[in-house]
Coordinates of C-alpha atoms in Angstrom, one line a residue:
X24 CA 145.8 122.3 -39.6
X25 CA 147.5 119.2 -38.4
X26 CA 150.5 119.8 -36.1
X27 CA 153.1 117.8 -34.3
X28 CA 155.0 119.4 -31.4
X29 CA 158.1 117.2 -31.4
X30 CA 159.9 119.2 -28.8
X31 CA 157.4 120.2 -26.1
X32 CA 154.4 117.9 -26.1
X33 CA 155.0 115.3 -23.4
X34 CA 153.5 112.5 -25.4
X35 CA 154.7 113.9 -28.8
X36 CA 151.2 113.2 -30.1
X37 CA 150.0 114.4 -33.4
X38 CA 147.0 116.6 -33.0
X39 CA 144.9 119.3 -34.7
X40 CA 145.5 122.7 -33.4
X41 CA 142.1 124.3 -33.0
X42 CA 141.8 127.9 -34.0
X43 CA 139.1 130.5 -33.1
X44 CA 136.3 130.5 -35.6
X45 CA 136.5 134.1 -36.9
X46 CA 132.9 134.2 -38.2
X47 CA 131.3 133.4 -34.9
X48 CA 128.9 136.4 -34.3
X49 CA 127.0 135.3 -31.2
X50 CA 126.7 132.8 -28.4
X51 CA 128.9 132.4 -25.3
X52 CA 130.5 129.1 -25.9
X53 CA 133.7 129.2 -28.0
X54 CA 133.3 127.8 -31.5
X55 CA 136.6 126.5 -32.9
X56 CA 137.8 125.8 -36.4
X57 CA 138.8 122.2 -36.9
X58 CA 139.4 122.3 -40.6
X59 CA 138.0 124.3 -43.6
X60 CA 134.8 122.4 -43.6
X61 CA 134.4 121.6 -39.9
X62 CA 133.9 123.5 -36.6
X63 CA 133.7 122.2 -33.1
X64 CA 132.2 123.4 -29.8
X65 CA 132.1 122.1 -26.2
X66 CA 129.9 119.0 -26.0
X67 CA 126.5 119.3 -24.2
X68 CA 124.9 115.9 -23.9
X69 CA 121.4 117.3 -24.7
X70 CA 122.6 118.9 -27.9
X71 CA 124.5 115.7 -28.9
X72 CA 121.3 113.7 -28.5
X73 CA 119.3 116.1 -30.5
X74 CA 121.7 115.8 -33.5
X75 CA 121.8 112.0 -33.2
X76 CA 117.9 111.8 -33.4
X77 CA 117.3 114.7 -35.7
X78 CA 114.1 114.4 -37.8
X79 CA 114.9 114.0 -41.5
X80 CA 112.9 117.1 -42.4
X81 CA 115.1 119.3 -40.2
X82 CA 118.4 118.1 -41.6
X83 CA 118.7 120.7 -44.3
X84 CA 118.1 123.5 -41.8
X85 CA 120.8 122.4 -39.3
X86 CA 124.6 121.9 -39.6
X87 CA 125.7 118.4 -40.5
X88 CA 126.7 116.5 -37.4
X89 CA 130.1 114.9 -37.7
X90 CA 130.5 113.2 -34.4
X91 CA 132.7 114.1 -31.3
X92 CA 136.3 114.5 -30.6
X93 CA 138.6 114.7 -27.6
X94 CA 140.3 118.0 -26.9
X95 CA 143.0 119.0 -24.4
X96 CA 144.7 122.1 -23.3
X97 CA 148.4 122.5 -24.3
X98 CA 151.0 125.0 -22.9
X99 CA 154.3 125.6 -24.5
X100 CA 157.6 126.6 -22.7
X101 CA 156.6 130.3 -22.9
X102 CA 153.2 129.7 -21.3
X103 CA 151.2 130.1 -24.5
X104 CA 148.0 128.2 -24.4
X105 CA 146.3 126.3 -27.2
X106 CA 143.6 123.7 -27.6
X107 CA 144.6 120.5 -29.5
X108 CA 142.3 117.8 -30.7
X109 CA 143.0 114.2 -31.7
X110 CA 142.7 114.1 -35.5
X111 CA 139.8 112.4 -37.1
X112 CA 142.2 110.4 -39.3
X113 CA 145.8 109.6 -38.6
X114 CA 148.0 112.2 -40.2
X115 CA 151.7 112.1 -39.3
X116 CA 152.7 115.1 -41.5
X117 CA 154.0 117.7 -39.2
X118 CA 154.0 121.4 -39.9
X119 CA 155.2 124.5 -38.1
X120 CA 153.2 127.6 -37.3
X121 CA 153.1 129.6 -40.5
X122 CA 155.8 132.2 -40.9
X123 CA 153.2 134.8 -41.3
X124 CA 152.4 134.5 -37.6
X125 CA 155.4 136.6 -36.6
X126 CA 154.2 139.3 -39.0
X127 CA 150.7 139.1 -37.5
X128 CA 152.1 139.6 -34.0
X129 CA 154.1 142.6 -35.0
X130 CA 151.1 144.3 -36.8
X131 CA 148.8 143.4 -33.9
X132 CA 151.2 145.1 -31.5
X133 CA 151.1 148.2 -33.8
X134 CA 147.4 148.1 -33.7
X135 CA 147.5 148.0 -29.8
X136 CA 149.8 151.1 -29.8
X137 CA 147.5 153.0 -32.2
X138 CA 144.3 152.1 -30.2
X139 CA 146.0 153.1 -26.9
X140 CA 147.3 156.4 -28.3
X141 CA 150.9 155.3 -28.2
X142 CA 153.4 154.9 -30.9
X143 CA 153.5 158.3 -32.4
X144 CA 150.4 159.9 -30.9
X145 CA 147.8 158.2 -33.1
X146 CA 149.4 157.0 -36.3
X147 CA 147.4 156.7 -39.5
X148 CA 145.6 153.7 -40.8
X149 CA 147.4 150.5 -41.8
X150 CA 149.0 150.4 -45.2
X151 CA 147.4 148.1 -47.8
X152 CA 150.4 145.7 -47.3
X153 CA 149.8 145.5 -43.6
X154 CA 146.1 144.9 -44.1
X155 CA 146.9 142.1 -46.5
X156 CA 149.6 140.6 -44.3
X157 CA 147.4 140.6 -41.1
X158 CA 144.4 139.2 -43.0
X159 CA 146.6 136.4 -44.4
X160 CA 148.2 135.7 -41.1
X161 CA 144.9 135.6 -39.2
X162 CA 143.5 133.2 -41.8
X163 CA 146.5 131.0 -41.4
X164 CA 146.9 131.1 -37.6
X165 CA 144.6 133.4 -35.6
X166 CA 145.9 131.6 -32.4
X167 CA 149.0 133.8 -32.4
X168 CA 146.7 136.6 -31.2
X169 CA 145.9 134.7 -28.0
X170 CA 149.3 135.2 -26.5
X171 CA 149.0 136.9 -23.1
X172 CA 151.4 139.7 -24.0
X173 CA 149.1 140.9 -26.7
X174 CA 146.4 141.8 -24.1
X175 CA 143.6 140.5 -26.3
X176 CA 140.7 141.2 -24.0
X177 CA 141.5 144.9 -23.9
X178 CA 141.7 145.1 -27.7
X179 CA 138.6 143.1 -28.2
X180 CA 136.6 145.4 -26.0
X181 CA 137.6 148.4 -28.0
X182 CA 136.7 146.6 -31.2
X183 CA 133.2 145.5 -30.1
X184 CA 132.1 149.1 -29.5
X185 CA 133.7 152.4 -30.0
X186 CA 133.3 155.7 -28.2
X187 CA 130.2 156.6 -30.2
X188 CA 128.5 153.2 -29.4
X189 CA 129.0 151.9 -33.0
X190 CA 130.4 148.5 -33.7
X191 CA 132.4 148.6 -36.9
X192 CA 135.1 146.0 -37.2
X193 CA 137.6 147.4 -39.8
X194 CA 140.2 144.7 -39.9
X195 CA 138.5 141.9 -41.8
X196 CA 137.2 139.7 -39.0
X197 CA 134.6 139.7 -36.2
X198 CA 136.1 140.1 -32.7
X199 CA 133.3 138.1 -30.9
X200 CA 134.8 134.7 -31.7
X201 CA 138.2 135.7 -30.2
X202 CA 136.4 137.2 -27.2
X203 CA 134.6 133.8 -26.6
X204 CA 137.7 131.8 -27.2
X205 CA 139.8 133.7 -24.6
X206 CA 137.0 133.4 -22.1
X207 CA 136.9 129.7 -22.7
X208 CA 140.6 129.3 -22.3
X209 CA 140.5 131.2 -19.1
X210 CA 137.8 129.0 -17.7
X211 CA 139.6 125.8 -18.7
X212 CA 142.8 127.0 -17.0
X213 CA 141.1 128.0 -13.8
X214 CA 138.6 125.1 -13.4
X215 CA 140.4 122.0 -14.8
X216 CA 143.9 120.5 -14.7
X217 CA 146.0 120.9 -17.8
X218 CA 145.8 117.2 -18.8
X219 CA 142.0 117.1 -18.6
X220 CA 140.4 115.7 -21.7
X221 CA 137.3 117.5 -23.0
X222 CA 134.8 116.3 -25.5
X223 CA 133.7 118.6 -28.4
X224 CA 131.0 118.3 -31.0
X225 CA 132.1 118.3 -34.6
X226 CA 129.8 120.2 -36.9
X227 CA 129.7 121.4 -40.5
X228 CA 131.2 124.9 -41.1
X229 CA 128.1 126.4 -42.8
X230 CA 130.0 129.4 -44.1
X231 CA 133.0 127.7 -45.6
X232 CA 132.0 128.3 -49.2
X233 CA 131.4 132.0 -48.8
X234 CA 134.0 134.6 -49.7
X235 CA 132.7 137.3 -47.3
X236 CA 130.1 135.5 -45.2
X237 CA 127.4 137.9 -43.9
X238 CA 125.8 136.3 -40.8
X239 CA 122.8 137.2 -38.7
X240 CA 122.3 135.3 -35.5
X241 CA 118.7 135.5 -34.2
X242 CA 117.6 134.1 -30.8
X243 CA 114.3 132.5 -31.5
X244 CA 111.2 132.2 -29.4
X245 CA 109.5 134.0 -26.5
X246 CA 111.2 131.8 -23.9
X247 CA 114.9 131.2 -23.5
X248 CA 115.4 129.1 -20.4
X249 CA 115.4 125.3 -20.4
X250 CA 113.2 123.1 -18.3
X251 CA 116.1 122.4 -16.0
X252 CA 117.0 126.0 -15.3
X253 CA 117.3 127.2 -11.7
X254 CA 114.9 129.8 -10.5
X255 CA 117.6 132.4 -10.6
X256 CA 118.5 131.6 -14.2
X257 CA 114.9 131.4 -15.2
X258 CA 114.2 134.8 -13.8
X259 CA 117.3 136.2 -15.5
X260 CA 116.2 134.9 -18.9
X261 CA 112.6 136.0 -18.5
X262 CA 113.9 139.5 -17.8
X263 CA 116.0 139.5 -20.9
X264 CA 113.0 138.4 -23.0
X265 CA 110.7 141.0 -21.4
X266 CA 113.1 143.8 -22.0
X267 CA 113.9 142.9 -25.6
X268 CA 112.1 142.1 -28.9
X269 CA 111.9 138.4 -27.7
X270 CA 108.7 139.1 -25.8
X271 CA 106.8 141.1 -28.5
X272 CA 108.3 139.5 -31.7
X273 CA 109.5 136.1 -30.6
X274 CA 113.0 137.0 -32.0
X275 CA 115.9 139.2 -31.1
X276 CA 119.4 139.8 -32.6
X277 CA 122.3 138.0 -30.9
X278 CA 125.0 139.2 -33.3
X279 CA 125.7 139.9 -36.9
X280 CA 128.4 140.8 -39.4
X281 CA 127.7 142.3 -42.8
X282 CA 130.4 143.0 -45.4
X283 CA 130.6 146.6 -46.5
X284 CA 131.8 146.6 -50.1
X285 CA 132.7 150.3 -50.1
X286 CA 135.0 150.1 -47.1
X287 CA 136.1 146.4 -47.5
X288 CA 135.4 145.4 -44.0
X289 CA 132.7 143.8 -41.8
X290 CA 130.3 145.9 -39.8
X291 CA 129.7 144.0 -36.6
X292 CA 127.0 144.0 -33.9
X293 CA 126.8 141.9 -30.8
X294 CA 124.1 140.5 -28.4
X295 CA 124.2 143.6 -26.2
X296 CA 123.2 145.8 -29.2
X297 CA 120.4 143.3 -30.0
X298 CA 118.9 143.4 -26.5
X299 CA 118.4 147.2 -26.7
X300 CA 116.5 147.3 -29.9
X301 CA 112.9 148.3 -30.2
X302 CA 110.6 146.8 -32.8
X303 CA 111.4 149.6 -35.2
X304 CA 115.1 149.2 -34.3
X305 CA 114.9 145.5 -35.0
X306 CA 113.5 146.3 -38.5
X307 CA 116.2 148.8 -39.2
X308 CA 118.8 146.3 -38.1
X309 CA 117.4 143.7 -40.6
X310 CA 117.6 146.4 -43.3
X311 CA 121.2 147.1 -42.3
X312 CA 122.1 143.4 -42.5
X313 CA 120.9 143.4 -46.1
X314 CA 122.7 146.6 -47.0
X315 CA 126.3 146.3 -48.3
X316 CA 127.3 149.9 -47.7
X317 CA 126.2 151.1 -51.1
X318 CA 122.8 149.5 -51.7
X319 CA 120.1 147.2 -50.3
X320 CA 120.7 143.6 -51.6
X321 CA 117.0 143.3 -52.7
X322 CA 117.9 140.1 -54.7
X323 CA 118.4 138.3 -51.4
X324 CA 115.0 138.9 -50.0
X325 CA 113.2 136.4 -52.2
X326 CA 115.5 133.5 -51.5
X327 CA 115.6 134.3 -47.8
X328 CA 111.9 134.4 -47.5
X329 CA 111.5 131.2 -49.5
X330 CA 113.8 129.3 -47.1
X331 CA 112.2 130.9 -44.0
X332 CA 108.7 129.8 -45.2
X333 CA 110.0 126.3 -45.8
X334 CA 111.5 126.2 -42.3
X335 CA 108.2 127.4 -40.9
X336 CA 106.4 124.5 -42.5
X337 CA 108.9 122.1 -41.0
X338 CA 108.7 123.5 -37.5
X339 CA 104.9 123.4 -37.7
X340 CA 105.1 119.7 -38.4
X341 CA 107.3 118.8 -35.4
X342 CA 105.2 117.9 -32.5
X343 CA 106.6 118.1 -28.9
X344 CA 109.8 120.0 -29.9
X345 CA 110.7 123.1 -27.9
X346 CA 113.8 124.9 -29.2
X347 CA 114.5 126.9 -26.0
X348 CA 117.5 129.3 -26.4
X349 CA 118.3 128.1 -29.9
X350 CA 119.4 130.4 -32.7
X351 CA 118.7 130.9 -36.3
X352 CA 121.4 131.9 -38.7
X353 CA 120.7 133.8 -41.9
X354 CA 123.8 133.7 -44.2
X355 CA 124.7 135.2 -47.6
X356 CA 127.9 136.1 -49.4
X357 CA 128.9 139.7 -49.1
X358 CA 130.9 139.4 -52.4
X359 CA 129.2 141.8 -54.7
X360 CA 127.8 139.8 -57.7
X361 CA 129.0 140.8 -61.2
X362 CA 126.3 142.4 -63.3
X363 CA 124.6 140.0 -65.6
X364 CA 125.5 136.8 -63.6
X365 CA 122.3 134.8 -63.2
X366 CA 120.8 134.6 -59.7
X367 CA 123.4 137.0 -58.3
X368 CA 126.2 134.5 -58.7
X369 CA 129.6 135.0 -60.0
X370 CA 130.0 133.6 -63.5
X371 CA 132.2 130.7 -62.4
X372 CA 129.6 130.0 -59.7
X373 CA 126.7 130.3 -62.1
X374 CA 128.2 127.5 -64.2
X375 CA 128.0 125.2 -61.2
X376 CA 124.3 125.6 -60.7
X377 CA 122.7 122.2 -60.7
X378 CA 126.0 120.6 -59.9
X379 CA 126.1 120.9 -56.1
X380 CA 126.6 124.7 -55.9
X381 CA 125.5 126.3 -52.6
X382 CA 122.4 128.5 -52.8
X383 CA 122.8 132.3 -52.7
X384 CA 121.5 132.3 -49.1
X385 CA 121.3 129.8 -46.3
X386 CA 119.2 129.4 -43.2
X387 CA 120.4 127.2 -40.4
X388 CA 119.2 126.4 -36.9
X389 CA 121.9 126.1 -34.2
X390 CA 122.4 125.7 -30.5
X391 CA 120.2 122.9 -29.1
X392 CA 121.6 122.5 -25.6
X393 CA 118.1 123.3 -24.1
X394 CA 116.0 121.7 -26.8
X395 CA 113.5 119.1 -25.5
X396 CA 111.1 116.7 -27.3
X397 CA 109.2 113.5 -26.7
X398 CA 111.7 110.7 -26.3
X399 CA 114.7 112.9 -25.4
X400 CA 116.6 111.5 -22.4
X401 CA 115.6 112.8 -18.9
X402 CA 113.1 115.3 -20.2
X403 CA 111.3 117.1 -17.4
X404 CA 108.2 118.0 -19.4
X405 CA 106.6 116.6 -22.5
X406 CA 104.9 119.1 -24.7
X407 CA 102.1 118.7 -27.3
X408 CA 102.1 120.2 -30.7
X409 CA 104.7 122.4 -32.4
X410 CA 106.8 125.1 -30.7
X411 CA 104.4 128.2 -30.5
X412 CA 107.2 130.7 -29.5
X413 CA 109.4 129.7 -32.3
X414 CA 106.6 129.8 -34.8
X415 CA 105.6 133.3 -33.5
X416 CA 109.1 134.5 -34.0
X417 CA 109.4 133.1 -37.5
X418 CA 106.1 134.6 -38.6
X419 CA 107.1 138.0 -37.4
X420 CA 110.5 137.7 -39.0
X421 CA 108.9 136.8 -42.3
X422 CA 106.4 139.6 -42.1
X423 CA 109.1 142.2 -41.4
X424 CA 111.2 141.0 -44.3
X425 CA 108.2 141.1 -46.5
X426 CA 107.6 144.7 -45.5
X427 CA 111.2 145.6 -46.4
X428 CA 110.8 143.8 -49.7
X429 CA 107.5 145.6 -50.5
X430 CA 109.0 149.0 -49.5
X431 CA 111.6 148.9 -52.2

């Protein structure tokens, strides 16, 4: 969205209002939506250098790097905060916040009352119209939910886990991205002056073509700390690995969302859920990620395994790389395919096969702030051969998915 605040911005500059990326399922840095095809995140020099020197063989397994952008914090007369980026291309067309934003605020306040037991002592679920209006308004301008009077942090906490320890997001979007965004805004407000300019990385939005993107975020490898980590941080990350499936499998769940076609909402899990899983619990979580609420999506297993094996071959060929603390995304569309459509695609999508259509599934590596390799700037240690921890995690992931496939 390109906006121009002609009344309150001191420099009346045209900028892109960054919105929370509502399909962020893991991580701690806020990922923002720049436009439909692009997301951005706070720039870390080591990650930028990785993208700029990326081996050709890895490019199909990483988001496309689109450069950097300058971002600043903006506050309106009511104290509402937003992040604004200078546009990639000059665009002087101004637009206002969508009219649906007011409706979103009203409905969101109703949700607050329901969740806190107010407003009639626990009213029933939202009407279909309210669901549609909120979903549309969130899609148009999720930033309206960041106003302080809406007490976002309290509501996000209740969404992430309910009284029974289950994490079922029933309102069409994952709360983790909003949680990270609010934490990021709070940090910017407390640590930096309002006019401070921050640099962000611009990256491909890898889920932009999916109607209901199901996303699994896997922290890969048996070691998560970078070479420059302090002793305290090193000990903390080693404990997390030892107490999770990272140590025994080389992989653990950092978050996921899977669309439930029977209930028309996403089932969401976060990193705290992933840390508690046993090996068997990890296997069950993978099964759940591939289950749409009515059946196991067995047609996805072949394509996922094919791409994982291709990635494994690429990682084995990369000498000196260590992908400490990086994640692997497994993505597919939760839209139920129509019976008879080839390859599990909708008929209109099937006609595009061979003409640039996205595959039914996607596998992407992300988060390279602690990645090191020969030739990287200021590396503390140079390693020989491919990353053994990452390979160990990939091999175990492939084996477990094979077991699920063979058990059906």
